[in-house]
Amino acid sequence: MSTVDKTQVTSINTQSISYTVLIGATGGIGQEIAKQLCAHNRPLVLVGRNTQTLAKLHSELTQAYPNAIIEAKACDLSVPASQDELVMALGDLSRVTSHNSVPNQIDTVILNAGINDFALLTDQSDALLEQMMLVNVSYPLQLIKRLLPILIAQDKPSQVISIGSTFGSIGYPGFSAYSASKFALRGATQALGREYSDTQVRFRYFAPRGTKTTMNSDAVVQMNEELKVNMDAPEHVAHALVKFMEGKNTSQHLGFPERFFAWLNRIFPSVVGNAINKDVPTIKRYAQRRA
Protein backbone atom coordinates (compact mmCIF):
# COMPACT_ATOMS: atom_id res chain seq x y z
CA MET A 1 0.00 0.00 0.00
CA SER A 2 1.30 3.40 -0.94
CA THR A 3 1.46 6.05 1.76
CA VAL A 4 1.78 9.77 1.15
CA ASP A 5 3.73 11.63 3.79
CA LYS A 6 1.88 13.48 6.52
CA THR A 7 1.79 17.27 6.52
CA GLN A 8 4.10 19.19 8.75
CA VAL A 9 2.55 20.04 12.12
CA THR A 10 3.68 23.36 13.51
CA SER A 11 3.31 22.48 17.19
CA ILE A 12 3.62 19.43 19.41
CA ASN A 13 0.34 17.60 19.93
CA THR A 14 -0.68 17.63 23.57
CA GLN A 15 -4.06 15.99 23.12
CA SER A 16 -5.37 12.88 21.47
CA ILE A 17 -5.83 13.27 17.72
CA SER A 18 -9.26 12.20 16.47
CA TYR A 19 -9.03 11.30 12.79
CA THR A 20 -11.73 11.31 10.14
CA VAL A 21 -11.10 8.60 7.54
CA LEU A 22 -12.51 9.56 4.13
CA ILE A 23 -12.94 6.58 1.80
CA GLY A 24 -13.31 7.71 -1.80
CA ALA A 25 -11.52 11.00 -1.23
CA THR A 26 -10.57 11.73 -4.83
CA GLY A 27 -14.05 11.90 -6.41
CA GLY A 28 -15.99 15.10 -7.03
CA ILE A 29 -17.85 15.03 -3.73
CA GLY A 30 -14.92 13.44 -1.90
CA GLN A 31 -12.53 16.28 -2.71
CA GLU A 32 -15.01 18.87 -1.49
CA ILE A 33 -15.61 16.89 1.70
CA ALA A 34 -11.86 16.84 2.27
CA LYS A 35 -11.64 20.61 1.85
CA GLN A 36 -14.51 21.20 4.26
CA LEU A 37 -12.99 18.89 6.86
CA CYS A 38 -9.65 20.68 6.64
CA ALA A 39 -11.42 24.03 6.94
CA HIS A 40 -13.04 22.73 10.13
CA ASN A 41 -9.64 21.67 11.51
CA ARG A 42 -10.45 17.96 11.49
CA PRO A 43 -7.40 15.66 11.30
CA LEU A 44 -7.92 13.69 8.12
CA VAL A 45 -6.94 10.41 6.46
CA LEU A 46 -7.55 10.52 2.72
CA VAL A 47 -8.15 7.12 1.12
CA GLY A 48 -8.33 6.53 -2.62
CA ARG A 49 -7.34 4.00 -5.25
CA ASN A 50 -5.48 6.24 -7.69
CA THR A 51 -2.12 7.04 -6.12
CA GLN A 52 -1.37 10.01 -8.41
CA THR A 53 -4.75 11.66 -7.89
CA LEU A 54 -4.48 11.05 -4.17
CA ALA A 55 -1.01 12.61 -4.01
CA LYS A 56 -2.23 15.63 -5.98
CA LEU A 57 -5.16 16.15 -3.62
CA HIS A 58 -2.88 15.73 -0.60
CA SER A 59 -0.48 18.33 -1.98
CA GLU A 60 -3.26 20.83 -2.72
CA LEU A 61 -4.74 20.46 0.75
CA THR A 62 -1.44 20.79 2.56
CA GLN A 63 -0.69 23.98 0.65
CA ALA A 64 -4.14 25.42 1.33
CA TYR A 65 -4.15 24.32 4.99
CA PRO A 66 -0.49 24.29 6.12
CA ASN A 67 -1.34 23.61 9.78
CA ALA A 68 -3.69 20.73 9.05
CA ILE A 69 -3.00 17.15 10.03
CA ILE A 70 -3.50 15.14 6.84
CA GLU A 71 -2.56 11.56 6.02
CA ALA A 72 -3.11 9.84 2.68
CA LYS A 73 -3.36 6.10 2.17
CA ALA A 74 -3.76 4.44 -1.22
CA CYS A 75 -6.08 1.45 -1.16
CA ASP A 76 -7.77 -0.67 -3.82
CA LEU A 77 -10.90 -1.90 -2.05
CA SER A 78 -11.32 -4.67 -4.63
CA VAL A 79 -8.17 -6.34 -3.28
CA PRO A 80 -8.60 -7.92 0.19
CA ALA A 81 -4.87 -7.62 0.91
CA SER A 82 -5.04 -3.89 0.17
CA GLN A 83 -7.94 -3.54 2.60
CA ASP A 84 -5.91 -5.42 5.21
CA GLU A 85 -2.96 -3.08 4.72
CA LEU A 86 -5.19 -0.03 5.10
CA VAL A 87 -6.76 -1.36 8.28
CA MET A 88 -3.33 -2.19 9.68
CA ALA A 89 -2.13 1.34 8.93
CA LEU A 90 -5.23 2.85 10.54
CA GLY A 91 -4.78 0.61 13.56
CA ASP A 92 -1.18 1.77 13.91
CA LEU A 93 -2.31 5.38 13.54
CA SER A 94 -4.91 5.04 16.28
CA ARG A 95 -2.40 3.43 18.62
CA VAL A 96 0.13 6.24 18.30
CA THR A 97 0.22 8.37 21.43
CA SER A 98 0.46 12.12 21.60
CA HIS A 99 2.89 14.11 23.73
CA ASN A 100 1.06 13.28 26.96
CA SER A 101 0.71 9.57 26.06
CA VAL A 102 -3.00 9.80 25.23
CA PRO A 103 -3.74 7.40 22.34
CA ASN A 104 -5.11 8.79 19.11
CA GLN A 105 -8.36 7.44 17.71
CA ILE A 106 -10.50 7.14 14.61
CA ASP A 107 -13.47 9.40 15.22
CA THR A 108 -15.33 9.06 11.91
CA VAL A 109 -15.24 6.79 8.87
CA ILE A 110 -16.97 8.18 5.77
CA LEU A 111 -17.86 5.58 3.13
CA ASN A 112 -17.93 7.71 -0.01
CA ALA A 113 -16.59 5.36 -2.70
CA GLY A 114 -19.12 4.52 -5.39
CA ILE A 115 -19.92 4.23 -9.09
CA ASN A 116 -23.01 5.02 -11.16
CA ASP A 117 -24.40 4.22 -14.60
CA PHE A 118 -27.45 5.80 -16.21
CA ALA A 119 -28.92 3.29 -18.65
CA LEU A 120 -31.78 0.89 -19.15
CA LEU A 121 -31.16 -2.48 -17.54
CA THR A 122 -31.18 -4.28 -20.90
CA ASP A 123 -28.30 -2.07 -22.05
CA GLN A 124 -26.05 -2.86 -19.07
CA SER A 125 -23.58 -5.73 -19.07
CA ASP A 126 -23.56 -8.44 -16.43
CA ALA A 127 -20.05 -7.35 -15.48
CA LEU A 128 -21.20 -3.77 -14.87
CA LEU A 129 -24.14 -4.91 -12.74
CA GLU A 130 -21.82 -7.01 -10.61
CA GLN A 131 -19.27 -4.21 -10.32
CA MET A 132 -21.97 -1.77 -9.18
CA MET A 133 -22.93 -4.01 -6.26
CA LEU A 134 -19.31 -4.75 -5.36
CA VAL A 135 -18.13 -1.13 -5.29
CA ASN A 136 -21.25 0.39 -3.73
CA VAL A 137 -22.10 -2.32 -1.20
CA SER A 138 -19.79 -5.31 -0.82
CA TYR A 139 -16.44 -3.53 -0.58
CA PRO A 140 -17.64 -0.99 2.01
CA LEU A 141 -19.06 -3.82 4.13
CA GLN A 142 -15.83 -5.78 3.84
CA LEU A 143 -13.83 -2.76 4.97
CA ILE A 144 -16.11 -2.01 7.92
CA LYS A 145 -15.93 -5.67 8.96
CA ARG A 146 -12.15 -5.27 9.18
CA LEU A 147 -12.31 -1.89 10.93
CA LEU A 148 -14.92 -2.70 13.55
CA PRO A 149 -12.57 -4.37 16.05
CA ILE A 150 -10.45 -1.19 16.08
CA LEU A 151 -13.45 1.10 16.47
CA ILE A 152 -15.04 -1.01 19.21
CA ALA A 153 -11.79 -1.21 21.18
CA GLN A 154 -11.42 2.57 21.37
CA ASP A 155 -12.22 4.38 24.60
CA LYS A 156 -14.31 7.06 22.89
CA PRO A 157 -17.38 6.93 20.62
CA SER A 158 -16.95 6.77 16.86
CA GLN A 159 -19.23 6.88 13.85
CA VAL A 160 -19.46 5.32 10.39
CA ILE A 161 -21.29 7.43 7.81
CA SER A 162 -22.48 5.79 4.60
CA ILE A 163 -22.93 8.17 1.68
CA GLY A 164 -26.10 7.02 -0.02
CA SER A 165 -28.47 8.66 -2.46
CA THR A 166 -32.06 9.74 -2.88
CA PHE A 167 -32.22 6.70 -5.17
CA GLY A 168 -31.53 4.55 -2.12
CA SER A 169 -35.07 5.42 -1.04
CA ILE A 170 -36.77 5.91 -4.41
CA GLY A 171 -36.34 3.37 -7.20
CA TYR A 172 -35.83 5.48 -10.31
CA PRO A 173 -35.98 4.45 -14.00
CA GLY A 174 -32.59 4.35 -15.70
CA PHE A 175 -30.89 3.78 -12.35
CA SER A 176 -32.22 0.34 -11.39
CA ALA A 177 -28.81 -1.16 -10.60
CA TYR A 178 -27.62 1.98 -8.83
CA SER A 179 -30.87 2.17 -6.85
CA ALA A 180 -30.50 -1.48 -5.86
CA SER A 181 -26.98 -0.86 -4.56
CA LYS A 182 -27.98 2.23 -2.57
CA PHE A 183 -31.10 0.55 -1.15
CA ALA A 184 -28.76 -2.23 0.00
CA LEU A 185 -26.27 0.21 1.52
CA ARG A 186 -29.04 1.99 3.40
CA GLY A 187 -30.39 -1.31 4.73
CA ALA A 188 -26.94 -2.49 5.76
CA THR A 189 -26.25 0.78 7.57
CA GLN A 190 -29.53 0.54 9.45
CA ALA A 191 -28.93 -3.11 10.37
CA LEU A 192 -25.38 -2.43 11.56
CA GLY A 193 -26.61 0.44 13.71
CA ARG A 194 -28.87 -2.01 15.50
CA GLU A 195 -26.36 -4.86 15.49
CA TYR A 196 -23.75 -2.74 17.27
CA SER A 197 -26.09 -0.60 19.38
CA ASP A 198 -24.42 -2.12 22.45
CA THR A 199 -21.09 -0.51 21.49
CA GLN A 200 -19.89 3.09 21.13
CA VAL A 201 -19.90 2.81 17.31
CA ARG A 202 -22.76 4.64 15.57
CA PHE A 203 -23.86 3.95 12.00
CA ARG A 204 -25.44 6.81 10.07
CA TYR A 205 -26.74 7.37 6.55
CA PHE A 206 -26.38 10.57 4.50
CA ALA A 207 -28.24 10.79 1.18
CA PRO A 208 -27.50 13.57 -1.33
CA ARG A 209 -29.76 14.16 -4.30
CA GLY A 210 -28.33 14.67 -7.81
CA THR A 211 -24.96 16.39 -7.61
CA LYS A 212 -23.01 18.30 -10.26
CA THR A 213 -19.98 16.03 -10.60
CA THR A 214 -18.46 14.00 -13.43
CA MET A 215 -20.16 10.94 -11.95
CA ASN A 216 -23.31 12.17 -13.71
CA SER A 217 -23.14 12.08 -17.51
CA ASP A 218 -24.19 14.89 -19.83
CA ALA A 219 -27.36 12.92 -20.52
CA VAL A 220 -28.27 12.98 -16.82
CA VAL A 221 -27.63 16.71 -16.54
CA GLN A 222 -29.68 17.49 -19.66
CA MET A 223 -32.51 15.19 -18.56
CA ASN A 224 -32.66 16.83 -15.15
CA GLU A 225 -32.80 20.25 -16.78
CA GLU A 226 -35.72 19.17 -18.97
CA LEU A 227 -37.54 17.55 -16.04
CA LYS A 228 -36.72 20.54 -13.79
CA VAL A 229 -34.91 18.33 -11.29
CA ASN A 230 -32.53 20.26 -9.05
CA MET A 231 -28.88 19.26 -8.73
CA ASP A 232 -26.61 20.45 -5.93
CA ALA A 233 -23.05 21.69 -6.15
CA PRO A 234 -20.57 19.33 -4.46
CA GLU A 235 -19.56 22.17 -2.14
CA HIS A 236 -23.13 22.32 -0.82
CA VAL A 237 -23.22 18.57 -0.25
CA ALA A 238 -19.88 18.64 1.57
CA HIS A 239 -20.97 21.51 3.81
CA ALA A 240 -24.19 19.69 4.69
CA LEU A 241 -22.26 16.49 5.45
CA VAL A 242 -19.90 18.22 7.87
CA LYS A 243 -22.90 19.72 9.64
CA PHE A 244 -24.54 16.26 9.73
CA MET A 245 -21.36 14.78 11.23
CA GLU A 246 -21.64 17.13 14.17
CA GLY A 247 -25.32 16.32 14.80
CA LYS A 248 -27.16 13.35 16.24
CA ASN A 249 -29.65 12.33 13.55
CA THR A 250 -29.32 8.76 12.32
CA SER A 251 -29.97 9.76 8.72
CA GLN A 252 -30.44 12.77 6.49
CA HIS A 253 -31.79 13.28 2.96
CA LEU A 254 -30.74 16.45 1.17
CA GLY A 255 -33.02 18.69 -0.82
CA PHE A 256 -36.69 19.39 -1.29
CA PRO A 257 -38.88 17.86 -2.71
CA GLU A 258 -36.57 14.81 -2.76
CA ARG A 259 -36.60 14.51 1.03
CA PHE A 260 -40.40 14.58 1.05
CA PHE A 261 -40.72 12.01 -1.74
CA ALA A 262 -38.26 9.68 0.00
CA TRP A 263 -40.57 9.75 3.02
CA LEU A 264 -43.73 9.44 0.92
CA ASN A 265 -42.33 6.50 -1.06
CA ARG A 266 -42.09 4.46 2.14
CA ILE A 267 -45.77 4.99 2.92
CA PHE A 268 -47.51 5.45 -0.45
CA PRO A 269 -45.12 4.15 -3.13
CA SER A 270 -47.87 4.12 -5.76
CA VAL A 271 -48.29 7.89 -5.44
CA VAL A 272 -44.59 8.47 -6.11
CA GLY A 273 -44.60 5.82 -8.82
CA ASN A 274 -47.48 7.45 -10.69
CA ALA A 275 -45.67 10.78 -10.65
CA ILE A 276 -42.42 9.26 -11.95
CA ASN A 277 -44.14 7.12 -14.58
CA LYS A 278 -45.28 10.26 -16.39
CA ASP A 279 -41.62 11.06 -17.03
CA VAL A 280 -40.62 7.60 -18.29
CA PRO A 281 -40.67 8.53 -22.02
CA THR A 282 -38.27 11.41 -21.35
CA ILE A 283 -36.08 9.29 -19.06
CA LYS A 284 -35.82 6.51 -21.65
CA ARG A 285 -34.97 8.96 -24.41
CA TYR A 286 -31.97 10.22 -22.45
CA ALA A 287 -30.99 6.82 -21.03
CA GLN A 288 -30.65 5.38 -24.51
CA ARG A 289 -28.06 8.02 -25.37
CA ARG A 290 -25.56 6.48 -22.88
CA ALA A 291 -23.56 9.70 -23.12
Coordinates of C-alpha atoms in Angstrom, one line a residue:
M1 CA 0.0 0.0 0.0
S2 CA 1.3 3.4 -0.9
T3 CA 1.5 6.0 1.8
V4 CA 1.8 9.8 1.1
D5 CA 3.7 11.6 3.8
K6 CA 1.9 13.5 6.5
T7 CA 1.8 17.3 6.5
Q8 CA 4.1 19.2 8.8
V9 CA 2.5 20.0 12.1
T10 CA 3.7 23.4 13.5
S11 CA 3.3 22.5 17.2
I12 CA 3.6 19.4 19.4
N13 CA 0.3 17.6 19.9
T14 CA -0.7 17.6 23.6
Q15 CA -4.1 16.0 23.1
S16 CA -5.4 12.9 21.5
I17 CA -5.8 13.3 17.7
S18 CA -9.3 12.2 16.5
Y19 CA -9.0 11.3 12.8
T20 CA -11.7 11.3 10.1
V21 CA -11.1 8.6 7.5
L22 CA -12.5 9.6 4.1
I23 CA -12.9 6.6 1.8
G24 CA -13.3 7.7 -1.8
A25 CA -11.5 11.0 -1.2
T26 CA -10.6 11.7 -4.8
G27 CA -14.0 11.9 -6.4
G28 CA -16.0 15.1 -7.0
I29 CA -17.9 15.0 -3.7
G30 CA -14.9 13.4 -1.9
Q31 CA -12.5 16.3 -2.7
E32 CA -15.0 18.9 -1.5
I33 CA -15.6 16.9 1.7
A34 CA -11.9 16.8 2.3
K35 CA -11.6 20.6 1.9
Q36 CA -14.5 21.2 4.3
L37 CA -13.0 18.9 6.9
C38 CA -9.7 20.7 6.6
A39 CA -11.4 24.0 6.9
H40 CA -13.0 22.7 10.1
N41 CA -9.6 21.7 11.5
R42 CA -10.5 18.0 11.5
P43 CA -7.4 15.7 11.3
L44 CA -7.9 13.7 8.1
V45 CA -6.9 10.4 6.5
L46 CA -7.5 10.5 2.7
V47 CA -8.2 7.1 1.1
G48 CA -8.3 6.5 -2.6
R49 CA -7.3 4.0 -5.2
N50 CA -5.5 6.2 -7.7
T51 CA -2.1 7.0 -6.1
Q52 CA -1.4 10.0 -8.4
T53 CA -4.7 11.7 -7.9
L54 CA -4.5 11.0 -4.2
A55 CA -1.0 12.6 -4.0
K56 CA -2.2 15.6 -6.0
L57 CA -5.2 16.2 -3.6
H58 CA -2.9 15.7 -0.6
S59 CA -0.5 18.3 -2.0
E60 CA -3.3 20.8 -2.7
L61 CA -4.7 20.5 0.7
T62 CA -1.4 20.8 2.6
Q63 CA -0.7 24.0 0.6
A64 CA -4.1 25.4 1.3
Y65 CA -4.2 24.3 5.0
P66 CA -0.5 24.3 6.1
N67 CA -1.3 23.6 9.8
A68 CA -3.7 20.7 9.0
I69 CA -3.0 17.1 10.0
I70 CA -3.5 15.1 6.8
E71 CA -2.6 11.6 6.0
A72 CA -3.1 9.8 2.7
K73 CA -3.4 6.1 2.2
A74 CA -3.8 4.4 -1.2
C75 CA -6.1 1.4 -1.2
D76 CA -7.8 -0.7 -3.8
L77 CA -10.9 -1.9 -2.1
S78 CA -11.3 -4.7 -4.6
V79 CA -8.2 -6.3 -3.3
P80 CA -8.6 -7.9 0.2
A81 CA -4.9 -7.6 0.9
S82 CA -5.0 -3.9 0.2
Q83 CA -7.9 -3.5 2.6
D84 CA -5.9 -5.4 5.2
E85 CA -3.0 -3.1 4.7
L86 CA -5.2 0.0 5.1
V87 CA -6.8 -1.4 8.3
M88 CA -3.3 -2.2 9.7
A89 CA -2.1 1.3 8.9
L90 CA -5.2 2.8 10.5
G91 CA -4.8 0.6 13.6
D92 CA -1.2 1.8 13.9
L93 CA -2.3 5.4 13.5
S94 CA -4.9 5.0 16.3
R95 CA -2.4 3.4 18.6
V96 CA 0.1 6.2 18.3
T97 CA 0.2 8.4 21.4
S98 CA 0.5 12.1 21.6
H99 CA 2.9 14.1 23.7
N100 CA 1.1 13.3 27.0
S101 CA 0.7 9.6 26.1
V102 CA -3.0 9.8 25.2
P103 CA -3.7 7.4 22.3
N104 CA -5.1 8.8 19.1
Q105 CA -8.4 7.4 17.7
I106 CA -10.5 7.1 14.6
D107 CA -13.5 9.4 15.2
T108 CA -15.3 9.1 11.9
V109 CA -15.2 6.8 8.9
I110 CA -17.0 8.2 5.8
L111 CA -17.9 5.6 3.1
N112 CA -17.9 7.7 0.0
A113 CA -16.6 5.4 -2.7
G114 CA -19.1 4.5 -5.4
I115 CA -19.9 4.2 -9.1
N116 CA -23.0 5.0 -11.2
D117 CA -24.4 4.2 -14.6
F118 CA -27.5 5.8 -16.2
A119 CA -28.9 3.3 -18.7
L120 CA -31.8 0.9 -19.1
L121 CA -31.2 -2.5 -17.5
T122 CA -31.2 -4.3 -20.9
D123 CA -28.3 -2.1 -22.1
Q124 CA -26.1 -2.9 -19.1
S125 CA -23.6 -5.7 -19.1
D126 CA -23.6 -8.4 -16.4
A127 CA -20.1 -7.3 -15.5
L128 CA -21.2 -3.8 -14.9
L129 CA -24.1 -4.9 -12.7
E130 CA -21.8 -7.0 -10.6
Q131 CA -19.3 -4.2 -10.3
M132 CA -22.0 -1.8 -9.2
M133 CA -22.9 -4.0 -6.3
L134 CA -19.3 -4.7 -5.4
V135 CA -18.1 -1.1 -5.3
N136 CA -21.2 0.4 -3.7
V137 CA -22.1 -2.3 -1.2
S138 CA -19.8 -5.3 -0.8
Y139 CA -16.4 -3.5 -0.6
P140 CA -17.6 -1.0 2.0
L141 CA -19.1 -3.8 4.1
Q142 CA -15.8 -5.8 3.8
L143 CA -13.8 -2.8 5.0
I144 CA -16.1 -2.0 7.9
K145 CA -15.9 -5.7 9.0
R146 CA -12.2 -5.3 9.2
L147 CA -12.3 -1.9 10.9
L148 CA -14.9 -2.7 13.5
P149 CA -12.6 -4.4 16.0
I150 CA -10.5 -1.2 16.1
L151 CA -13.5 1.1 16.5
I152 CA -15.0 -1.0 19.2
A153 CA -11.8 -1.2 21.2
Q154 CA -11.4 2.6 21.4
D155 CA -12.2 4.4 24.6
K156 CA -14.3 7.1 22.9
P157 CA -17.4 6.9 20.6
S158 CA -16.9 6.8 16.9
Q159 CA -19.2 6.9 13.8
V160 CA -19.5 5.3 10.4
I161 CA -21.3 7.4 7.8
S162 CA -22.5 5.8 4.6
I163 CA -22.9 8.2 1.7
G164 CA -26.1 7.0 0.0
S165 CA -28.5 8.7 -2.5
T166 CA -32.1 9.7 -2.9
F167 CA -32.2 6.7 -5.2
G168 CA -31.5 4.6 -2.1
S169 CA -35.1 5.4 -1.0
I170 CA -36.8 5.9 -4.4
G171 CA -36.3 3.4 -7.2
Y172 CA -35.8 5.5 -10.3
P173 CA -36.0 4.4 -14.0
G174 CA -32.6 4.4 -15.7
F175 CA -30.9 3.8 -12.3
S176 CA -32.2 0.3 -11.4
A177 CA -28.8 -1.2 -10.6
Y178 CA -27.6 2.0 -8.8
S179 CA -30.9 2.2 -6.9
A180 CA -30.5 -1.5 -5.9
S181 CA -27.0 -0.9 -4.6
K182 CA -28.0 2.2 -2.6
F183 CA -31.1 0.6 -1.1
A184 CA -28.8 -2.2 0.0
L185 CA -26.3 0.2 1.5
R186 CA -29.0 2.0 3.4
G187 CA -30.4 -1.3 4.7
A188 CA -26.9 -2.5 5.8
T189 CA -26.3 0.8 7.6
Q190 CA -29.5 0.5 9.5
A191 CA -28.9 -3.1 10.4
L192 CA -25.4 -2.4 11.6
G193 CA -26.6 0.4 13.7
R194 CA -28.9 -2.0 15.5
E195 CA -26.4 -4.9 15.5
Y196 CA -23.8 -2.7 17.3
S197 CA -26.1 -0.6 19.4
D198 CA -24.4 -2.1 22.5
T199 CA -21.1 -0.5 21.5
Q200 CA -19.9 3.1 21.1
V201 CA -19.9 2.8 17.3
R202 CA -22.8 4.6 15.6
F203 CA -23.9 3.9 12.0
R204 CA -25.4 6.8 10.1
Y205 CA -26.7 7.4 6.6
F206 CA -26.4 10.6 4.5
A207 CA -28.2 10.8 1.2
P208 CA -27.5 13.6 -1.3
R209 CA -29.8 14.2 -4.3
G210 CA -28.3 14.7 -7.8
T211 CA -25.0 16.4 -7.6
K212 CA -23.0 18.3 -10.3
T213 CA -20.0 16.0 -10.6
T214 CA -18.5 14.0 -13.4
M215 CA -20.2 10.9 -11.9
N216 CA -23.3 12.2 -13.7
S217 CA -23.1 12.1 -17.5
D218 CA -24.2 14.9 -19.8
A219 CA -27.4 12.9 -20.5
V220 CA -28.3 13.0 -16.8
V221 CA -27.6 16.7 -16.5
Q222 CA -29.7 17.5 -19.7
M223 CA -32.5 15.2 -18.6
N224 CA -32.7 16.8 -15.1
E225 CA -32.8 20.2 -16.8
E226 CA -35.7 19.2 -19.0
L227 CA -37.5 17.6 -16.0
K228 CA -36.7 20.5 -13.8
V229 CA -34.9 18.3 -11.3
N230 CA -32.5 20.3 -9.0
M231 CA -28.9 19.3 -8.7
D232 CA -26.6 20.4 -5.9
A233 CA -23.1 21.7 -6.2
P234 CA -20.6 19.3 -4.5
E235 CA -19.6 22.2 -2.1
H236 CA -23.1 22.3 -0.8
V237 CA -23.2 18.6 -0.2
A238 CA -19.9 18.6 1.6
H239 CA -21.0 21.5 3.8
A240 CA -24.2 19.7 4.7
L241 CA -22.3 16.5 5.5
V242 CA -19.9 18.2 7.9
K243 CA -22.9 19.7 9.6
F244 CA -24.5 16.3 9.7
M245 CA -21.4 14.8 11.2
E246 CA -21.6 17.1 14.2
G247 CA -25.3 16.3 14.8
K248 CA -27.2 13.3 16.2
N249 CA -29.7 12.3 13.5
T250 CA -29.3 8.8 12.3
S251 CA -30.0 9.8 8.7
Q252 CA -30.4 12.8 6.5
H253 CA -31.8 13.3 3.0
L254 CA -30.7 16.5 1.2
G255 CA -33.0 18.7 -0.8
F256 CA -36.7 19.4 -1.3
P257 CA -38.9 17.9 -2.7
E258 CA -36.6 14.8 -2.8
R259 CA -36.6 14.5 1.0
F260 CA -40.4 14.6 1.1
F261 CA -40.7 12.0 -1.7
A262 CA -38.3 9.7 0.0
W263 CA -40.6 9.8 3.0
L264 CA -43.7 9.4 0.9
N265 CA -42.3 6.5 -1.1
R266 CA -42.1 4.5 2.1
I267 CA -45.8 5.0 2.9
F268 CA -47.5 5.5 -0.4
P269 CA -45.1 4.2 -3.1
S270 CA -47.9 4.1 -5.8
V271 CA -48.3 7.9 -5.4
V272 CA -44.6 8.5 -6.1
G273 CA -44.6 5.8 -8.8
N274 CA -47.5 7.4 -10.7
A275 CA -45.7 10.8 -10.7
I276 CA -42.4 9.3 -11.9
N277 CA -44.1 7.1 -14.6
K278 CA -45.3 10.3 -16.4
D279 CA -41.6 11.1 -17.0
V280 CA -40.6 7.6 -18.3
P281 CA -40.7 8.5 -22.0
T282 CA -38.3 11.4 -21.3
I283 CA -36.1 9.3 -19.1
K284 CA -35.8 6.5 -21.6
R285 CA -35.0 9.0 -24.4
Y286 CA -32.0 10.2 -22.4
A287 CA -31.0 6.8 -21.0
Q288 CA -30.7 5.4 -24.5
R289 CA -28.1 8.0 -25.4
R290 CA -25.6 6.5 -22.9
A291 CA -23.6 9.7 -23.1

